[in-house]
CSV table of C-alpha atoms in Angstrom, one decimal:
chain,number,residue,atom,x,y,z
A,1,UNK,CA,-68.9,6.3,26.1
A,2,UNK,CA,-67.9,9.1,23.7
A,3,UNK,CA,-65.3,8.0,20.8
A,4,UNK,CA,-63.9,10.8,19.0
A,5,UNK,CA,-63.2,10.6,16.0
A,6,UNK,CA,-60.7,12.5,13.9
A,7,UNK,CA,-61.0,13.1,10.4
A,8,UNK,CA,-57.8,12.0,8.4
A,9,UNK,CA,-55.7,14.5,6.6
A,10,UNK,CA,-54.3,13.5,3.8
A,11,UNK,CA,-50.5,15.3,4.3
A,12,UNK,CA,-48.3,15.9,1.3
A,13,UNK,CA,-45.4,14.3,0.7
A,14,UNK,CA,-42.2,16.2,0.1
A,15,UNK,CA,-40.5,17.0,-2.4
A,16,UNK,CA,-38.0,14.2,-3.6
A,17,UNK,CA,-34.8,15.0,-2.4
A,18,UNK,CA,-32.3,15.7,-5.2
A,19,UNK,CA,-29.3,12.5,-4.5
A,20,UNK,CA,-26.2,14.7,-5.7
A,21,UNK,CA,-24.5,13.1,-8.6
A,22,UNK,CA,-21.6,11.0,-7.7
A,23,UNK,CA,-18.4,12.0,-8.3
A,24,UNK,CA,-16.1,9.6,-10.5
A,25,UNK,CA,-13.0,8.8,-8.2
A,26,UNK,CA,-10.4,8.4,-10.8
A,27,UNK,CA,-8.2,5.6,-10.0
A,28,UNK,CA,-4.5,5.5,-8.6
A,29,UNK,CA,-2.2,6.2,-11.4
A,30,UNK,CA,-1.1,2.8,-12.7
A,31,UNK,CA,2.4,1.9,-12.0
A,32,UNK,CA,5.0,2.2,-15.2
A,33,UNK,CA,5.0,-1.3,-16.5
A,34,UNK,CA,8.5,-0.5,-17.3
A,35,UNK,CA,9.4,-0.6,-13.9
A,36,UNK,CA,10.2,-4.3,-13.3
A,37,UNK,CA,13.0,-4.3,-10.8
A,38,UNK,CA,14.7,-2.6,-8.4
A,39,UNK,CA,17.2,-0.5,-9.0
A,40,UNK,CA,14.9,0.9,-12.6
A,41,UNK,CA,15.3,4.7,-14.2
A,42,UNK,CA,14.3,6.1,-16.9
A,43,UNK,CA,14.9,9.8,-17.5
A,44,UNK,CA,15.7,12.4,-20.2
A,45,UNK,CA,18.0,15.0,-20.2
A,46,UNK,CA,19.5,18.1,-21.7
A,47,UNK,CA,22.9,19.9,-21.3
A,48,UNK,CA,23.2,22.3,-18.4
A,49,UNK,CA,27.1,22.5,-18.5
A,50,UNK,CA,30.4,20.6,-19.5
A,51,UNK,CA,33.6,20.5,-18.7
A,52,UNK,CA,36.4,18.0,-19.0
A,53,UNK,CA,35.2,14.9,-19.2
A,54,UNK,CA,32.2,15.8,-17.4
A,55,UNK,CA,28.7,16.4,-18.2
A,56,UNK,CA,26.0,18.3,-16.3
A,57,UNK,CA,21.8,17.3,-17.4
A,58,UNK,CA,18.9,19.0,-16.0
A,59,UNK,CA,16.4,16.2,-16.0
A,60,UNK,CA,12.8,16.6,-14.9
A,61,UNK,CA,14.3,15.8,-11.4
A,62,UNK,CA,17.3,16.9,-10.5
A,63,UNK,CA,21.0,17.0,-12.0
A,64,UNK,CA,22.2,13.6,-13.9
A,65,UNK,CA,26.1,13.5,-14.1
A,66,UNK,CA,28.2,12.0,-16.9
A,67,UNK,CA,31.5,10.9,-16.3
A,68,UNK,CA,34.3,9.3,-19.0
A,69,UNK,CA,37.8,9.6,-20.1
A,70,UNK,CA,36.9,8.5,-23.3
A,71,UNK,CA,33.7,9.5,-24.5
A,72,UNK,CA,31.1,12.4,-24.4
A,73,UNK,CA,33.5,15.0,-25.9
A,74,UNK,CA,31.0,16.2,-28.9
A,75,UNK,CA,27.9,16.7,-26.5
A,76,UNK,CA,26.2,19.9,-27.8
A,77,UNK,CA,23.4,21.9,-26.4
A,78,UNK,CA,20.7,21.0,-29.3
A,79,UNK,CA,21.3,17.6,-28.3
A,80,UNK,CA,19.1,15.3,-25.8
A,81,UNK,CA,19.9,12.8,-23.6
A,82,UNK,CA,18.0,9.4,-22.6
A,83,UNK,CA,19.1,7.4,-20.0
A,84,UNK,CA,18.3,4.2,-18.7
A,85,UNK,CA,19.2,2.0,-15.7
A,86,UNK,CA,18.1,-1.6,-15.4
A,87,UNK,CA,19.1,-3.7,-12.2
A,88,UNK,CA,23.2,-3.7,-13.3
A,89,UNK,CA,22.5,-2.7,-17.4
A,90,UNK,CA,22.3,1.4,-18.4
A,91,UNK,CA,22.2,3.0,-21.8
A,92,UNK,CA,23.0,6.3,-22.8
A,93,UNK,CA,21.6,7.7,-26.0
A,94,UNK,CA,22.2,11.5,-27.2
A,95,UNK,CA,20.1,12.1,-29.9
A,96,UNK,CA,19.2,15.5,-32.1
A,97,UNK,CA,16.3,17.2,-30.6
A,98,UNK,CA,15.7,18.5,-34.1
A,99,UNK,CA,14.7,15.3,-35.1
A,100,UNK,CA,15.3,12.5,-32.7
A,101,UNK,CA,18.4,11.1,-35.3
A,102,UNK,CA,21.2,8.9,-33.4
A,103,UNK,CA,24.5,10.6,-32.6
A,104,UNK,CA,25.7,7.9,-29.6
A,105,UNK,CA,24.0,5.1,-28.0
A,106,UNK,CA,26.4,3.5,-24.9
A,107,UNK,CA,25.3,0.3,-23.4
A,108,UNK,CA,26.8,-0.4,-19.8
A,109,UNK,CA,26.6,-3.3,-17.9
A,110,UNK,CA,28.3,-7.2,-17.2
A,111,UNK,CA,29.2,-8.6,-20.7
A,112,UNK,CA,26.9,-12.1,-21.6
A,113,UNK,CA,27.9,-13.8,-25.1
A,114,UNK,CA,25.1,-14.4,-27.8
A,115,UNK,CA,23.5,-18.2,-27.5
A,116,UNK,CA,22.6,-18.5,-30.8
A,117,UNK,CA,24.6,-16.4,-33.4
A,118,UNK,CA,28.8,-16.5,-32.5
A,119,UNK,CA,30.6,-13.0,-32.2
A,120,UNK,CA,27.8,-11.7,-30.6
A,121,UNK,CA,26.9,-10.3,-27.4
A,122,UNK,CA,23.6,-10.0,-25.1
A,123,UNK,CA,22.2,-7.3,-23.9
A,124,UNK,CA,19.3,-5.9,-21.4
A,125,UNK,CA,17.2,-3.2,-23.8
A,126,UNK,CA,13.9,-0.8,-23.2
A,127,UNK,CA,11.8,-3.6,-25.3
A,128,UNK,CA,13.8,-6.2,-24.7
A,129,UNK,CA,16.8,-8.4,-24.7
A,130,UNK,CA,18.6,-7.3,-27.8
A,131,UNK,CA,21.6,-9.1,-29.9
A,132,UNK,CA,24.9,-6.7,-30.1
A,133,UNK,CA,27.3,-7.4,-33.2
A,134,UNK,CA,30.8,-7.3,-31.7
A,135,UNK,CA,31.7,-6.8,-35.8
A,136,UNK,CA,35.2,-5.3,-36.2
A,137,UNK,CA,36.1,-4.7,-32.2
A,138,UNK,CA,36.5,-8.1,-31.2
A,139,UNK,CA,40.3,-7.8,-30.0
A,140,UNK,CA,38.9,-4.5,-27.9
A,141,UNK,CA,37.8,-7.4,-26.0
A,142,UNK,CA,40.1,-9.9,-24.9
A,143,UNK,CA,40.9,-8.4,-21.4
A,144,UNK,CA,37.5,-8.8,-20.6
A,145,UNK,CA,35.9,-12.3,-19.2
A,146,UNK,CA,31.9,-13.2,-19.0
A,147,UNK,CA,30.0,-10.8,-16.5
A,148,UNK,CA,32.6,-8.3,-16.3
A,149,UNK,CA,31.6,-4.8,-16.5
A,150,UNK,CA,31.2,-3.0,-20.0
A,151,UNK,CA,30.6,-0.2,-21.5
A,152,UNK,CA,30.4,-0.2,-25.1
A,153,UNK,CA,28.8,2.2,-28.1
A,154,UNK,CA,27.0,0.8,-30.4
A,155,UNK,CA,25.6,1.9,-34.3
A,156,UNK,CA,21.6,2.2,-35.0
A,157,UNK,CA,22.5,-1.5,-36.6
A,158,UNK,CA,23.7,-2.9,-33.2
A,159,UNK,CA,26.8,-3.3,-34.1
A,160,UNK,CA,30.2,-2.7,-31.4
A,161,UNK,CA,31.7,0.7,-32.4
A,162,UNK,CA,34.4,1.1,-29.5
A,163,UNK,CA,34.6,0.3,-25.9
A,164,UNK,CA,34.4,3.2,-23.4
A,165,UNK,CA,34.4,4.0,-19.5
A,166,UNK,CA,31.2,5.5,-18.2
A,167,UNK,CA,29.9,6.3,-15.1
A,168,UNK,CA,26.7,8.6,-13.6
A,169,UNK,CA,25.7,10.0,-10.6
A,170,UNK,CA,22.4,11.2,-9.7
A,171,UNK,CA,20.9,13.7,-7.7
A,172,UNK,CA,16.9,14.3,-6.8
A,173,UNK,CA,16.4,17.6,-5.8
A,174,UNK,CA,12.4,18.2,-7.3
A,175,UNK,CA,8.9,16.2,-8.0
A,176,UNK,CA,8.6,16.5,-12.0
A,177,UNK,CA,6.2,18.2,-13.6
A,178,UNK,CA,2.5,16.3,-14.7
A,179,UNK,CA,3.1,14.3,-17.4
A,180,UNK,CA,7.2,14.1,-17.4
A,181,UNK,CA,8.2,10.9,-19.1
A,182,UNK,CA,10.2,9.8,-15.6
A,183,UNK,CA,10.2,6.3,-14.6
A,184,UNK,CA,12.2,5.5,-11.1
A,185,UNK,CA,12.7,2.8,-8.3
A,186,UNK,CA,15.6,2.9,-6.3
A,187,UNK,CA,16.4,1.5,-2.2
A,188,UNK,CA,18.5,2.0,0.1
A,189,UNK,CA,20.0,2.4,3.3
A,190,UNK,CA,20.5,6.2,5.0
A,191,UNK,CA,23.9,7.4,4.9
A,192,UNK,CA,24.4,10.8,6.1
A,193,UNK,CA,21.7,13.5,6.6
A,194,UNK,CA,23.1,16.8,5.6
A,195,UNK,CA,20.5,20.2,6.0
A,196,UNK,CA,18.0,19.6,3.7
A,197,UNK,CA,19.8,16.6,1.9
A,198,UNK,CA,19.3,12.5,2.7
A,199,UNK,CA,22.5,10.8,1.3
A,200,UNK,CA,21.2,7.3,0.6
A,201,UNK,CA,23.8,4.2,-0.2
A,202,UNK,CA,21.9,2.2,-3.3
A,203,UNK,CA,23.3,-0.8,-5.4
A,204,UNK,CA,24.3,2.2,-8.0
A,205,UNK,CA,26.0,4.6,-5.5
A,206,UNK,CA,25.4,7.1,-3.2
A,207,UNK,CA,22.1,9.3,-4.5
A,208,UNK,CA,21.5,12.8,-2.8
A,209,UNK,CA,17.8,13.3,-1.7
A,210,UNK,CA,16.2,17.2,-1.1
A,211,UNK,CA,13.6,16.6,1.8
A,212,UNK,CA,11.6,18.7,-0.1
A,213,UNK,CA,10.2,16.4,-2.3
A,214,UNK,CA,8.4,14.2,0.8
A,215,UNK,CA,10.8,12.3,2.6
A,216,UNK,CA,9.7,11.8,5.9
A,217,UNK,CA,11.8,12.0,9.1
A,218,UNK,CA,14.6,9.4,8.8
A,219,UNK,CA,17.2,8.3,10.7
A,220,UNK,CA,21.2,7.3,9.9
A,221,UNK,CA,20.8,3.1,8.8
A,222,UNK,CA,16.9,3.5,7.8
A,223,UNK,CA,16.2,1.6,4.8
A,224,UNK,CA,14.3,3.5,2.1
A,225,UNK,CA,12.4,3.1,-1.0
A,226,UNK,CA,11.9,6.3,-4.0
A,227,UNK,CA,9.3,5.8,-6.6
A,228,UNK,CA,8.3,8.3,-9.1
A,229,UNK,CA,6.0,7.1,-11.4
A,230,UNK,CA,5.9,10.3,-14.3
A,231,UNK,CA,4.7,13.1,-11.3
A,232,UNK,CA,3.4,11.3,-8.6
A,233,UNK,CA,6.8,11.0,-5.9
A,234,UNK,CA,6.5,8.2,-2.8
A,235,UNK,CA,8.9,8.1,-0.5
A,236,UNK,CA,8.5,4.8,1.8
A,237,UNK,CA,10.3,4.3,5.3
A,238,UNK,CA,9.4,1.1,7.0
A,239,UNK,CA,8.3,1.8,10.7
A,240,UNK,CA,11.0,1.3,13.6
A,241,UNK,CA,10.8,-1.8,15.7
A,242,UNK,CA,10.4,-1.0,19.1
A,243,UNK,CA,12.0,-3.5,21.5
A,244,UNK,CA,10.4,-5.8,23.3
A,245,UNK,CA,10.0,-4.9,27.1
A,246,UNK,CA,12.0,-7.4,29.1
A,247,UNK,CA,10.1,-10.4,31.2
A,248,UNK,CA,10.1,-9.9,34.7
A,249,UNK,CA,11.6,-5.8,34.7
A,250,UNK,CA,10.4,-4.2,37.5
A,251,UNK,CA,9.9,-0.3,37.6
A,252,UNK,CA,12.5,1.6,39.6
A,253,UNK,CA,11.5,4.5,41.4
């Protein structure tokens, strides 16, 4: 019996592969802790156009309309506006862009009387609860009952400086740039679908969608929910329920 037997090579290893350095995945945009409820906005504005009783912003996205009889009438060009909307409260302040001084601050929304100091008022702010002083304009207010709908304008003290009507309307026509300062959530029900436009009935009105900004394919009586958290847009449509095929339905041919 012949063995064979094979001398060992001694093979080289390799060359270590080179494990490609793992890319950081940056995490999903955190949501606006300013966003607690639904209907929330937050936007800033600047004058586009005016005209009787009317006021025209270009926000970072779309138009913002200001309505009012009474109010609004010294709005100038180097002025911004800030607006707010919180479940059934707003404010409206128009400030100098030259160096963010007051010129109006409106509050909107159902009038709640101060707990703890008298001839005083409660209302929803950016940072908080905050106390209004009703001050001089306490008789502006005796056609008005708890939770009734007010508008009112207010002094860098707090304090009541006349009573006002006020309304808005909105329309989102674009994604804002990176970075804007927008803050937005807002559902509905479809309306009416229009070319390009989704008309959508929300607890504050009728708001005009553009399609362009990623709404998918709805239908007339789908609910739907905007978001737009500074740039980022989502537009959410809960899926159709199909119906339930019927026990016992035989084909028909």
């Amino acid at each position: 019996m012949v063995i064979l037997l094979c001398p060992v090579h001694a093979e080289e290893l390799p060359p270590p592969v080179e494990t490609p350095a793992l890319q950081a995945v940056e995490p999903p945009a955190a949501i606006d802790p300013q966003v607690p409820v639904d209907p929330f906005i937050k936007l800033q504005g600047s004058v586009w156009r005016t005209k009787a009783g009317i006021v025209f912003l270009k926000t970072p996205v779309g138009l913002l309309t200001l309505t009012s009889k009474t109010a609004l009438k010294d709005l100038k060009a180097s002025q911004e506006v800030r607006f707010w909307l919180h479940d059934r409260h707003s404010i409206v302040e128009i400030r100098k862009r030259s160096d963010g001084s007051l010129v109006h601050r409106y509050l909107s929304g159902p009038m709640t009387s101060g707990t703890d100091v008298p001839r005083t008022l409660r209302w929803w702010g950016p940072d908080g609860d905050q106390t209004v002083h009703v001050g001089t304009q306490e008789a502006r207010l005796t056609d008005y009952r708890e939770g009734d709908l007010l508008t009112i304008e207010v002094d860098e003290t707090n304090t009541m400086s006349g009573v006002h009507d006020l309304q808005f309307d909105l329309q989102v026509s674009q994604a804002p740039e990176a970075n804007a300062d927008v803050s937005l959530l807002l559902s509905g029900t479809v309306s009416k679908l229009k070319s390009n436009f989704i008309f959508v009935r929300t607890p504050i009105g009728l708001v005009m969608l553009n399609s362009k900004i990623g709404v998918p394919h709805v239908k007339v009586g789908q609910p739907l929910t905007l978001q737009i958290n500074h740039e980022q847009v989502t537009v959410t449509v809960p899926p159709t329920a199909k119906p339930a095929p019927r026990r016992g339905a035989a084909l028909i041919h």
